[in-house]
CSV table of C-alpha atoms in Angstrom, one decimal:
chain,number,residue,atom,x,y,z
G,1,MET,CA,6.2,22.8,12.3
G,2,GLU,CA,4.0,21.0,14.8
G,3,SER,CA,2.2,17.5,14.0
G,4,ARG,CA,-0.6,16.1,15.1
G,5,LEU,CA,0.1,12.8,13.1
G,6,VAL,CA,0.7,9.7,15.6
G,7,VAL,CA,2.0,6.9,13.7
G,8,TYR,CA,2.7,3.2,15.6
G,9,ASN,CA,6.6,2.3,16.5
G,10,THR,CA,7.2,-1.4,15.8
G,11,LEU,CA,10.4,-0.4,17.6
G,12,THR,CA,9.1,0.7,20.5
G,13,ARG,CA,5.8,-1.3,20.2
G,14,GLN,CA,3.6,2.1,21.1
G,15,LYS,CA,1.9,4.8,19.4
G,16,GLU,CA,4.3,8.2,19.4
G,17,ARG,CA,4.0,11.4,17.8
G,18,PHE,CA,5.6,11.6,14.5
G,19,GLU,CA,8.3,14.2,14.3
G,20,PRO,CA,10.8,14.0,11.9
G,21,LEU,CA,14.6,14.3,12.3
G,22,ASN,CA,14.6,17.2,10.0
G,23,ALA,CA,11.4,19.1,9.8
G,24,PRO,CA,10.0,19.6,6.9
G,25,HIS,CA,12.4,17.2,5.2
G,26,VAL,CA,11.0,13.5,5.7
G,27,GLY,CA,12.9,10.5,4.5
G,28,MET,CA,11.1,7.2,4.1
G,29,TYR,CA,12.4,4.1,2.9
G,30,VAL,CA,10.0,1.2,2.1
G,31,CYS,CA,11.0,-2.1,0.8
G,32,GLY,CA,9.5,-3.0,-2.4
G,33,PRO,CA,9.3,-6.1,-4.3
G,34,THR,CA,11.6,-9.1,-5.8
G,35,VAL,CA,10.8,-8.8,-9.3
G,36,TYR,CA,10.8,-12.6,-10.3
G,37,GLY,CA,7.0,-12.7,-10.8
G,38,ASP,CA,3.9,-11.2,-11.5
G,39,PRO,CA,2.7,-8.7,-8.8
G,40,HIS,CA,-0.1,-10.6,-6.2
G,41,LEU,CA,-2.3,-9.2,-3.9
G,42,GLY,CA,0.3,-9.6,-0.8
G,43,HIS,CA,2.5,-6.8,-3.1
G,44,ALA,CA,-0.4,-4.4,-3.2
G,45,ARG,CA,-1.1,-4.0,0.7
G,46,PRO,CA,2.7,-2.4,1.1
G,47,ALA,CA,2.4,-0.5,-1.8
G,48,ILE,CA,-0.9,1.2,-0.9
G,49,THR,CA,0.0,1.8,2.5
G,50,PHE,CA,2.7,3.8,2.6
G,51,ASP,CA,1.5,5.3,-0.7
G,52,VAL,CA,-1.5,6.9,1.7
G,53,LEU,CA,1.6,7.9,3.9
G,54,PHE,CA,3.5,9.7,1.6
G,55,ARG,CA,0.1,11.4,0.4
G,56,TYR,CA,-0.6,12.6,3.7
G,57,LEU,CA,2.8,13.5,4.7
G,58,LYS,CA,3.0,15.6,1.8
G,59,HIS,CA,-0.7,17.1,2.4
G,60,LEU,CA,0.4,18.1,5.8
G,61,GLY,CA,3.1,20.6,4.1
G,62,TYR,CA,6.5,17.8,4.5
G,63,LYS,CA,8.7,17.3,1.7
G,64,VAL,CA,9.0,13.8,1.3
G,65,ARG,CA,11.7,11.5,-0.2
G,66,TYR,CA,10.6,8.4,-0.8
G,67,VAL,CA,12.9,5.8,-1.6
G,68,ARG,CA,11.5,2.3,-2.7
G,69,ASN,CA,13.7,-0.2,-3.8
G,70,ILE,CA,13.7,-2.9,-6.4
G,71,THR,CA,15.1,-6.5,-5.6
G,72,ASP,CA,16.7,-7.9,-8.9
G,73,VAL,CA,19.6,-9.9,-7.2
G,74,GLY,CA,20.5,-11.7,-3.9
G,75,HIS,CA,16.9,-12.5,-2.5
G,76,LEU,CA,17.9,-16.4,-2.3
G,77,GLU,CA,15.0,-18.9,-1.5
G,78,HIS,CA,15.2,-19.8,2.4
G,79,ASP,CA,17.2,-17.2,4.6
G,80,ALA,CA,19.7,-15.6,1.8
G,81,ASP,CA,22.3,-17.8,3.0
G,82,GLU,CA,21.2,-20.9,1.1
G,83,GLY,CA,19.0,-22.1,-2.1
G,84,GLU,CA,19.1,-20.2,-5.5
G,85,ASP,CA,19.0,-16.9,-6.2
G,86,LYS,CA,14.9,-16.3,-7.7
G,87,ILE,CA,15.6,-14.3,-10.6
G,88,ALA,CA,18.5,-16.3,-11.8
G,89,LYS,CA,16.4,-19.6,-11.2
G,90,LYS,CA,13.9,-18.0,-13.4
G,91,ALA,CA,16.3,-17.1,-15.9
G,92,ARG,CA,17.7,-20.3,-16.2
G,93,ILE,CA,14.2,-22.1,-16.6
G,94,GLU,CA,13.4,-19.6,-18.9
G,95,GLN,CA,16.8,-19.2,-20.6
G,96,LEU,CA,17.0,-15.5,-20.4
G,97,GLU,CA,19.2,-13.1,-19.0
G,98,PRO,CA,18.4,-12.2,-15.1
G,99,MET,CA,17.9,-8.6,-16.3
G,100,GLU,CA,15.2,-9.7,-19.0
G,101,ILE,CA,13.3,-11.2,-16.0
G,102,ALA,CA,13.9,-8.5,-13.6
G,103,GLN,CA,12.8,-5.7,-16.0
G,104,TYR,CA,9.9,-7.8,-17.4
G,105,TYR,CA,8.3,-8.1,-13.9
G,106,THR,CA,9.4,-4.8,-13.1
G,107,ARG,CA,7.1,-3.2,-15.7
G,108,ARG,CA,4.7,-5.3,-14.6
G,109,TYR,CA,4.9,-3.9,-11.1
G,110,HIS,CA,4.6,-0.5,-12.5
G,111,GLN,CA,1.7,-1.4,-14.6
G,112,ALA,CA,-0.2,-3.1,-11.3
G,113,MET,CA,0.6,-0.1,-9.3
G,114,ASP,CA,0.1,2.7,-11.7
G,115,SER,CA,-3.6,1.1,-12.0
G,116,MET,CA,-4.2,1.2,-8.3
G,117,GLY,CA,-3.5,4.9,-8.0
G,118,VAL,CA,0.0,4.0,-6.6
G,119,LEU,CA,2.2,7.0,-7.0
G,120,ARG,CA,5.8,6.4,-7.8
G,121,PRO,CA,8.3,6.9,-5.1
G,122,SER,CA,11.1,10.1,-5.5
G,123,ILE,CA,13.8,7.6,-5.8
G,124,GLU,CA,13.6,3.7,-7.0
G,125,PRO,CA,16.9,2.2,-6.6
G,126,CYS,CA,17.9,-1.4,-8.0
G,127,ALA,CA,20.1,-3.7,-5.4
G,128,THR,CA,22.4,-4.5,-8.9
G,129,GLY,CA,22.8,-0.7,-9.3
G,130,HIS,CA,24.6,-0.3,-6.1
G,131,ILE,CA,26.8,-3.2,-5.1
G,132,ILE,CA,29.4,-0.7,-4.5
G,133,GLU,CA,27.9,0.6,-1.9
G,134,GLN,CA,26.8,-2.9,-0.4
G,135,GLN,CA,30.7,-3.8,-0.4
G,136,GLN,CA,31.2,-0.7,1.3
G,137,LEU,CA,28.8,-1.3,3.7
G,138,VAL,CA,30.1,-5.1,4.5
G,139,GLY,CA,33.9,-3.9,4.5
G,140,GLU,CA,33.2,-1.3,7.0
G,141,ILE,CA,31.5,-4.4,9.2
G,142,LEU,CA,34.3,-6.5,8.6
G,143,LYS,CA,36.3,-3.6,9.9
G,144,ASN,CA,34.5,-2.8,13.2
G,145,GLY,CA,34.4,-6.5,14.0
G,146,PHE,CA,31.4,-7.8,13.5
G,147,ALA,CA,31.8,-9.9,10.7
G,148,TYR,CA,34.1,-12.9,9.4
G,149,GLU,CA,35.7,-14.5,6.3
G,150,SER,CA,34.9,-17.8,5.9
G,151,ASN,CA,36.0,-19.9,1.8
G,152,GLY,CA,35.3,-16.3,0.2
G,153,SER,CA,32.4,-15.7,1.8
G,154,ILE,CA,31.4,-12.9,4.4
G,155,TYR,CA,29.0,-13.5,7.9
G,156,PHE,CA,27.6,-11.5,10.3
G,157,ASP,CA,28.9,-11.9,13.5
G,158,ILE,CA,25.6,-11.7,15.9
G,159,GLU,CA,27.5,-13.1,18.9
G,160,ALA,CA,29.8,-10.6,18.7
G,161,TYR,CA,27.3,-7.9,17.9
G,162,ASN,CA,25.4,-9.1,20.7
G,163,LYS,CA,28.3,-8.5,22.9
G,164,ARG,CA,28.0,-4.8,22.3
G,165,TYR,CA,24.4,-4.3,21.1
G,166,GLN,CA,21.4,-6.0,21.6
G,167,TYR,CA,20.1,-8.6,18.9
G,168,GLY,CA,16.6,-8.7,18.3
G,169,ILE,CA,15.0,-5.1,19.5
G,170,LEU,CA,12.6,-5.1,16.6
G,171,SER,CA,11.4,-8.6,16.8
G,172,GLY,CA,11.6,-9.2,20.7
G,173,ARG,CA,13.6,-12.2,19.8
G,174,SER,CA,16.7,-12.6,22.2
G,175,LEU,CA,20.2,-14.2,20.5
G,176,GLU,CA,18.9,-17.4,22.5
G,177,ASN,CA,15.5,-17.7,20.6
G,178,VAL,CA,17.4,-17.4,17.3
G,179,LYS,CA,20.1,-19.7,18.1
G,180,ASP,CA,17.4,-22.6,19.7
G,181,ALA,CA,15.5,-22.0,16.0
G,182,SER,CA,18.7,-22.9,14.5
G,183,ARG,CA,20.4,-25.8,16.5
G,184,GLU,CA,19.4,-28.3,14.2
G,185,LEU,CA,21.9,-27.2,11.8
G,186,ASP,CA,24.8,-26.8,14.2
G,187,GLY,CA,28.0,-28.1,12.3
G,188,VAL,CA,26.4,-27.6,8.8
G,189,GLY,CA,28.2,-25.3,6.6
G,190,GLU,CA,30.5,-22.4,6.7
G,191,LYS,CA,29.4,-20.5,9.5
G,192,HIS,CA,30.4,-20.1,13.3
G,193,ASN,CA,27.1,-19.7,14.6
G,194,GLN,CA,24.1,-21.2,12.4
G,195,ALA,CA,22.2,-17.7,13.8
G,196,ASP,CA,24.9,-15.6,11.7
G,197,PHE,CA,24.1,-14.6,8.0
G,198,ALA,CA,25.4,-14.2,5.1
G,199,LEU,CA,26.9,-10.1,4.0
G,200,TRP,CA,28.6,-11.3,1.1
G,201,LYS,CA,28.3,-15.0,-0.7
G,202,LYS,CA,31.1,-16.7,-2.9
G,203,ALA,CA,29.3,-17.3,-6.1
G,204,GLN,CA,29.1,-21.5,-7.3
G,205,PRO,CA,30.9,-21.8,-10.7
G,206,GLU,CA,27.2,-22.1,-11.8
G,207,HIS,CA,25.9,-19.1,-10.4
G,208,ILE,CA,25.0,-16.6,-13.1
G,209,MET,CA,25.1,-13.2,-11.3
G,210,ARG,CA,28.1,-12.5,-9.7
G,211,TRP,CA,30.4,-9.4,-8.9
G,212,PRO,CA,34.2,-9.2,-8.4
G,213,SER,CA,34.8,-8.1,-4.3
G,214,PRO,CA,37.8,-8.1,-2.2
G,215,TRP,CA,36.9,-11.6,-1.1
G,216,SER,CA,35.7,-13.3,-4.0
G,217,ASP,CA,33.4,-12.9,-7.1
G,218,GLY,CA,30.2,-13.4,-5.8
G,219,PHE,CA,27.0,-11.4,-4.4
G,220,PRO,CA,25.6,-9.6,-1.5
G,221,GLY,CA,23.2,-11.0,1.0
G,222,TRP,CA,19.5,-9.9,0.9
G,223,HIS,CA,19.7,-7.9,3.7
G,224,CYS,CA,22.6,-5.7,2.5
G,225,GLU,CA,20.6,-3.6,-0.1
G,226,CYS,CA,18.3,-1.7,1.8
G,227,THR,CA,20.6,-0.9,4.6
G,228,ALA,CA,23.0,0.5,2.2
G,229,MET,CA,20.7,2.2,-0.2
G,230,GLY,CA,19.0,3.6,2.8
G,231,ARG,CA,21.9,5.1,3.8
G,232,LYS,CA,23.0,6.5,0.3
G,233,TYR,CA,19.9,8.2,-0.5
G,234,LEU,CA,18.5,9.4,2.9
G,235,GLY,CA,21.4,9.8,5.3
G,236,GLU,CA,22.7,7.9,8.0
G,237,GLN,CA,20.1,8.5,9.8
G,238,PHE,CA,16.1,8.7,8.1
G,239,ASP,CA,12.5,9.1,9.8
G,240,ILE,CA,10.3,5.9,8.3
G,241,HIS,CA,11.5,2.3,7.1
G,242,GLY,CA,8.4,0.7,6.3
G,243,GLY,CA,7.3,-2.9,4.9
G,244,GLY,CA,5.4,-6.1,5.3
G,245,MET,CA,5.1,-7.5,9.0
G,246,ASP,CA,6.7,-10.5,7.5
G,247,LEU,CA,10.0,-8.7,7.0
G,248,VAL,CA,10.4,-7.7,10.6
G,249,PHE,CA,12.6,-11.2,11.4
G,250,PRO,CA,15.3,-11.6,9.7
G,251,HIS,CA,15.2,-8.6,7.2
G,252,HIS,CA,14.6,-5.5,9.3
G,253,GLU,CA,15.9,-6.9,12.6
G,254,CYS,CA,19.2,-7.4,10.5
G,255,GLU,CA,19.3,-4.1,8.7
G,256,ILE,CA,19.3,-2.8,12.4
G,257,ALA,CA,22.2,-4.9,13.0
G,258,GLN,CA,24.3,-4.0,9.9
G,259,ALA,CA,23.8,-0.7,10.6
G,260,GLN,CA,24.6,-0.4,14.2
G,261,ALA,CA,27.6,-2.7,13.7
G,262,ALA,CA,28.8,-0.2,11.0
G,263,MET,CA,27.9,3.2,12.0
G,264,GLY,CA,27.7,2.9,15.6
G,265,HIS,CA,24.2,3.7,16.0
G,266,GLN,CA,20.7,2.8,14.7
G,267,ALA,CA,19.5,4.6,11.3
G,268,VAL,CA,15.8,4.6,11.6
G,269,LYS,CA,13.5,6.7,13.8
G,270,TYR,CA,10.2,5.1,13.3
G,271,TRP,CA,9.7,1.3,12.1
G,272,MET,CA,6.4,0.8,10.8
G,273,HIS,CA,4.9,-2.6,9.3
G,274,ASN,CA,1.9,-3.1,7.3
G,275,ASN,CA,-0.2,-7.0,8.2
G,276,MET,CA,-0.8,-9.9,6.1
G,277,ILE,CA,-3.5,-10.5,3.4
G,278,THR,CA,-4.7,-14.0,3.9
G,279,ILE,CA,-6.9,-16.7,2.5
G,280,ASN,CA,-8.8,-18.8,5.3
G,281,GLY,CA,-6.9,-17.5,7.9
G,282,GLN,CA,-3.4,-18.5,5.9
G,283,LYS,CA,-0.7,-15.9,4.7
G,284,MET,CA,-1.2,-15.1,1.0
G,285,GLY,CA,2.3,-15.6,-1.3
G,286,LYS,CA,4.0,-17.1,-3.7
G,287,SER,CA,5.9,-19.9,-1.4
G,288,LEU,CA,2.6,-20.9,0.0
G,289,GLY,CA,1.3,-21.2,-3.5
G,290,ASN,CA,-2.0,-19.7,-2.6
G,291,PHE,CA,-1.8,-16.3,-4.2
G,292,ILE,CA,-4.0,-14.5,-6.7
G,293,THR,CA,-2.1,-12.2,-8.9
G,294,LEU,CA,-3.3,-8.5,-9.6
G,295,GLU,CA,-3.9,-9.5,-13.4
G,296,GLN,CA,-6.2,-12.0,-12.1
G,297,PHE,CA,-8.3,-10.1,-10.1
G,298,PHE,CA,-8.8,-7.4,-12.8
G,299,THR,CA,-9.7,-10.2,-15.6
G,300,GLY,CA,-11.5,-12.3,-13.0
G,301,GLN,CA,-9.8,-15.5,-14.5
G,302,HIS,CA,-9.2,-17.3,-11.5
G,303,GLU,CA,-11.4,-20.3,-9.9
G,304,LEU,CA,-11.6,-18.1,-6.5
G,305,LEU,CA,-13.2,-14.8,-8.2
G,306,SER,CA,-16.8,-14.9,-9.4
G,307,LYS,CA,-15.8,-11.3,-11.8
G,308,PRO,CA,-13.4,-9.0,-12.5
G,309,TYR,CA,-12.9,-6.3,-9.9
G,310,SER,CA,-11.3,-3.2,-11.4
G,311,PRO,CA,-8.1,-1.8,-9.4
G,312,MET,CA,-10.0,1.0,-7.5
G,313,THR,CA,-12.0,-2.1,-5.9
G,314,ILE,CA,-8.8,-3.5,-5.1
G,315,ARG,CA,-7.4,-0.3,-3.4
G,316,PHE,CA,-10.8,0.3,-1.7
G,317,PHE,CA,-10.7,-3.2,-0.3
G,318,ILE,CA,-7.4,-2.5,1.3
G,319,LEU,CA,-8.1,1.0,2.7
G,320,SER,CA,-11.4,-0.9,4.2
G,321,ALA,CA,-9.1,-2.4,7.1
G,322,HIS,CA,-6.3,-0.9,9.1
G,323,TYR,CA,-2.9,-1.2,7.8
G,324,ARG,CA,-1.7,-3.1,11.2
G,325,GLY,CA,-4.5,-5.4,11.1
G,326,THR,CA,-4.9,-8.7,8.9
G,327,VAL,CA,-7.1,-8.5,5.6
G,328,ASP,CA,-8.9,-12.2,4.9
G,329,PHE,CA,-9.8,-12.4,0.8
G,330,SER,CA,-12.7,-13.3,-0.4
G,331,ASP,CA,-14.8,-12.9,-3.4
G,332,GLU,CA,-17.7,-11.8,-1.2
G,333,ALA,CA,-15.4,-9.3,0.7
G,334,LEU,CA,-14.7,-7.9,-2.5
G,335,GLN,CA,-18.2,-7.4,-4.1
G,336,ALA,CA,-18.7,-5.4,-0.7
G,337,ALA,CA,-15.6,-3.2,-1.3
G,338,GLU,CA,-16.8,-3.0,-5.4
G,339,LYS,CA,-20.4,-1.9,-3.5
G,340,GLY,CA,-18.7,0.3,-1.0
G,341,LEU,CA,-16.6,2.3,-3.5
G,342,GLU,CA,-19.5,2.6,-5.9
G,343,LYS,CA,-21.5,4.6,-3.2
G,344,LEU,CA,-18.5,6.9,-2.4
G,345,GLN,CA,-17.9,7.5,-6.2
G,346,ASN,CA,-21.8,8.2,-7.1
G,347,ALA,CA,-21.7,10.8,-3.9
G,348,ILE,CA,-19.3,12.4,-4.7
G,349,ALA,CA,-20.0,12.8,-8.5
G,350,ASP,CA,-23.6,13.7,-7.3
G,351,LEU,CA,-21.7,16.7,-5.5
G,352,ASP,CA,-22.4,18.6,-8.3
G,353,ARG,CA,-25.9,18.2,-9.0
G,354,ILE,CA,-26.8,19.9,-5.5
G,355,ALA,CA,-28.1,23.6,-5.5
G,356,ALA,CA,-27.6,25.7,-2.4
G,357,THR,CA,-30.3,27.2,-0.5
G,358,SER,CA,-30.3,30.3,1.7
G,359,GLN,CA,-29.7,28.0,5.2
G,360,CYS,CA,-28.8,24.2,6.3
G,361,ASP,CA,-30.9,21.9,7.9
G,362,ALA,CA,-29.5,21.1,11.3
G,363,GLU,CA,-28.3,17.5,10.2
G,364,THR,CA,-26.7,18.6,7.4
G,365,GLU,CA,-24.7,21.2,9.5
G,366,ARG,CA,-23.5,19.2,12.1
G,367,VAL,CA,-22.1,16.7,9.8
G,368,VAL,CA,-20.8,19.1,7.0
G,369,LYS,CA,-19.3,21.4,10.2
G,370,SER,CA,-17.8,18.6,11.8
G,371,LEU,CA,-16.7,16.6,9.0
G,372,ARG,CA,-13.0,17.7,8.0
G,373,GLU,CA,-11.7,17.3,11.9
G,374,ARG,CA,-12.7,14.0,12.2
G,375,CYS,CA,-11.1,13.2,8.9
G,376,TYR,CA,-7.7,14.5,10.1
G,377,ASP,CA,-8.3,13.0,13.4
G,378,ALA,CA,-8.8,9.3,12.1
G,379,MET,CA,-6.0,10.1,10.0
G,380,ASN,CA,-3.5,11.9,12.5
G,381,ASP,CA,-4.6,8.2,14.5
G,382,ASP,CA,-1.9,5.9,13.2
G,383,LEU,CA,-3.4,6.1,9.5
G,384,ALA,CA,-6.9,5.2,10.4
G,385,THR,CA,-8.3,5.0,7.0
G,386,PRO,CA,-11.4,2.5,7.7
G,387,LEU,CA,-12.7,5.5,10.2
G,388,VAL,CA,-11.9,8.2,7.5
G,389,ILE,CA,-14.2,5.6,4.5
G,390,SER,CA,-17.1,5.6,7.5
G,391,ILE,CA,-17.1,9.7,8.1
G,392,LEU,CA,-16.7,9.8,4.1
G,393,PHE,CA,-20.0,7.3,3.9
G,394,GLU,CA,-22.0,9.5,6.5
G,395,ALA,CA,-21.3,12.6,4.1
G,396,ALA,CA,-22.4,10.6,1.2
G,397,THR,CA,-25.7,9.9,3.1
G,398,VAL,CA,-25.9,13.5,3.3
G,399,VAL,CA,-25.5,13.9,-0.5
G,400,ASN,CA,-28.3,11.7,-1.1
G,401,ARG,CA,-30.3,13.2,0.7
G,402,LEU,CA,-29.7,16.7,-0.5
G,403,VAL,CA,-30.0,14.9,-4.0
G,404,ASP,CA,-33.2,13.8,-3.1
G,405,HIS,CA,-34.0,17.0,-1.8
G,406,LYS,CA,-34.9,16.1,2.0
G,407,ALA,CA,-32.3,18.2,3.2
G,408,THR,CA,-31.0,21.9,2.5
G,409,ILE,CA,-27.6,22.9,2.4
G,410,CYS,CA,-25.8,26.8,2.3
G,411,PRO,CA,-23.6,27.9,0.2
G,412,ASP,CA,-20.6,28.1,2.4
G,413,CYS,CA,-21.2,24.3,3.8
G,414,LEU,CA,-21.5,23.0,-0.1
G,415,LYS,CA,-18.1,24.1,-0.7
G,416,GLU,CA,-16.7,22.6,2.7
G,417,LEU,CA,-18.6,19.4,1.8
G,418,LYS,CA,-17.2,19.6,-1.7
G,419,GLU,CA,-13.4,20.3,-0.8
G,420,VAL,CA,-13.7,17.6,2.3
G,421,MET,CA,-14.8,14.7,0.2
G,422,HIS,CA,-12.3,15.5,-2.7
G,423,LEU,CA,-9.3,15.9,-0.3
G,424,PHE,CA,-10.0,13.0,2.2
G,425,ALA,CA,-11.3,10.7,-1.0
G,426,GLU,CA,-9.0,11.5,-3.9
G,427,ASP,CA,-6.0,13.2,-2.4
G,428,VAL,CA,-5.0,11.0,0.6
G,429,LEU,CA,-7.0,8.0,0.3
G,430,GLY,CA,-5.9,8.0,-3.6
G,431,LEU,CA,-9.2,6.9,-4.7
G,432,SER,CA,-10.1,7.7,-8.7
G,433,ILE,CA,-13.9,9.1,-8.2
G,434,GLN,CA,-14.2,8.5,-12.3
G,435,ARG,CA,-16.8,6.4,-13.2
G,436,SER,CA,-16.2,3.9,-15.5
G,437,ALA,CA,-16.7,5.0,-19.3
G,438,PHE,CA,-19.2,2.2,-19.8
G,439,ASN,CA,-21.8,3.5,-16.7
G,440,VAL,CA,-20.8,6.9,-17.9
G,441,GLN,CA,-22.1,6.3,-21.3
G,442,ARG,CA,-24.9,4.0,-19.8
G,443,GLU,CA,-26.4,6.8,-17.5
G,444,GLU,CA,-26.4,9.6,-20.2
G,445,ALA,CA,-28.2,7.4,-22.3
G,446,PHE,CA,-30.8,6.7,-19.6
G,447,GLY,CA,-30.8,10.2,-18.6
G,448,LYS,CA,-32.0,11.2,-22.4
G,449,VAL,CA,-34.7,8.4,-22.7
G,450,VAL,CA,-35.9,9.7,-18.8
G,451,ASP,CA,-36.2,13.0,-19.9
G,452,MET,CA,-37.6,12.3,-23.0
G,453,VAL,CA,-40.3,10.2,-21.2
G,454,LEU,CA,-41.1,13.0,-18.6
G,455,GLU,CA,-41.5,15.5,-21.6
G,456,LEU,CA,-44.5,13.0,-22.5
G,457,ARG,CA,-45.4,12.8,-18.9
G,458,ALA,CA,-45.5,16.7,-18.5
G,459,LYS,CA,-47.7,16.7,-21.7
G,460,ALA,CA,-49.7,14.4,-20.4
G,461,LYS,CA,-50.5,16.4,-17.2
G,462,ALA,CA,-51.0,19.4,-19.0
G,463,ALA,CA,-53.7,18.1,-20.5
G,464,LYS,CA,-54.9,16.6,-17.4
G,465,ASP,CA,-54.5,12.9,-18.4
G,466,TRP,CA,-53.4,11.7,-15.1
G,467,ALA,CA,-53.9,8.3,-16.0
G,468,THR,CA,-51.1,8.6,-18.5
G,469,SER,CA,-49.2,10.5,-16.0
G,470,ASP,CA,-49.5,8.1,-13.5
G,471,GLN,CA,-48.6,5.4,-15.8
G,472,ILE,CA,-45.4,6.8,-17.0
G,473,ARG,CA,-44.5,7.4,-13.3
G,474,ASN,CA,-45.1,3.8,-12.4
G,475,GLU,CA,-43.7,2.1,-15.5
G,476,LEU,CA,-40.1,3.8,-14.9
G,477,ALA,CA,-40.7,2.8,-11.1
G,478,ALA,CA,-40.9,-0.8,-12.2
G,479,ALA,CA,-37.7,0.1,-14.6
G,480,GLY,CA,-35.5,1.2,-11.5
G,481,PHE,CA,-36.3,4.8,-12.0
G,482,GLU,CA,-37.3,7.2,-9.0
G,483,VAL,CA,-39.3,10.3,-10.3
G,484,LYS,CA,-40.1,13.0,-7.9
G,485,ASP,CA,-42.2,15.8,-8.3
G,486,THR,CA,-41.1,18.8,-6.1
G,487,LYS,CA,-41.6,22.5,-5.9
G,488,ASP,CA,-38.7,23.3,-8.3
G,489,GLY,CA,-39.9,20.6,-10.8
G,490,VAL,CA,-39.2,17.0,-11.5
G,491,SER,CA,-36.3,15.2,-10.5
G,492,TRP,CA,-34.9,11.8,-11.2
G,493,LYS,CA,-32.3,9.1,-10.2
G,494,LEU,CA,-31.7,5.5,-11.0
G,495,ASN,CA,-31.5,3.2,-7.9
G,496,LYS,CA,-28.7,1.4,-7.7
């Protein structure tokens, strides 16, 4: 099948036409969360970004196997070589089993992602469930001469690797750059070179999470899990590997080196990375202490928030920026996203209020007939979701004109308008058009009251009591209701 989709490949640093290795099948691996705390906005961005890619690839007719891992062991505080495992640390502080911590926060992550319309992946493997595969990977790298044992730990030998292959092809860093950054640690620890990274770590006596291996009782380095699980579920070569831009170095760079060292070839064709969410220009994250949890967004209980924001507002906020651009958080930006989402939701809901006529006016016909192609063009250009939203806003303006009887639309164009708006807003962007139960109830109540008042106005007009008729209309206008007398009867709407 011929693809029009173009994606930006971090590896080649350019946009490339998406051509799967084995169409129509597509293999996609995305780095998931480390489950030791409540999910925050930084977790939402990659989940939503690659959810849209997952949705769109399926819409285009591809059969997608989407793998997103859960890191529940081996993710250490610094570079996977030093420090304390974050989950084990949390378990020690709270006096719980590490798996209790991992399971609790995995559920919290799923609940938050579900509320934002993020589809579950095809497979969601955990690092602790794939220790054997990670040990196998380490053994292959050792056998091929690209790793060494030191005091029961196994380290990747970057210098040996760089003699045959090139280290740093994803991040653009040379081996000398990496060495220079590590120079202050020369002579410290058990590595041959401070740029080398851990494949397997011998566990200290106090370390809770440990497994037997040919080298020591220990645990895998952070980088091993994705390489091992990606190969297990997607094969030795697959199409897409995604994640946040902060993972380009060292995590994804190390993944490329591990795969090449173990198999003799690269595993991934397209590397895709979403950019960061910032607060005042600084990356949002747990390590910086400036993150806001998704639960705080949903409840409004944070000093930087003026009110609660719905999960769909958060999704709309993230999709309003291109996935490769930064998103700077502010309460004002969320308020704008809330209004934008409401505008789109109202327009799609109002589609059912439109009655087709014999023909379209010129402007309506122009917008509707180009709508589908423009949305496809935007999505095919590296998932330009902000452009898709702006195009849907143009369609929303047409809907408003039709509802206000300022435009006309023929049956075929009305069908097309409905199909395209539902397709791209709901199926592709994953935005729910459901109004809240409170808003639905409120509008139903308003409708009953307004209809009753308009009946009184109709009776006044029938009795030629023009003063009462005008007074009712003016009072409704003062209350925020717009009433229009048309040739088809009386229409009204509540101005937002």
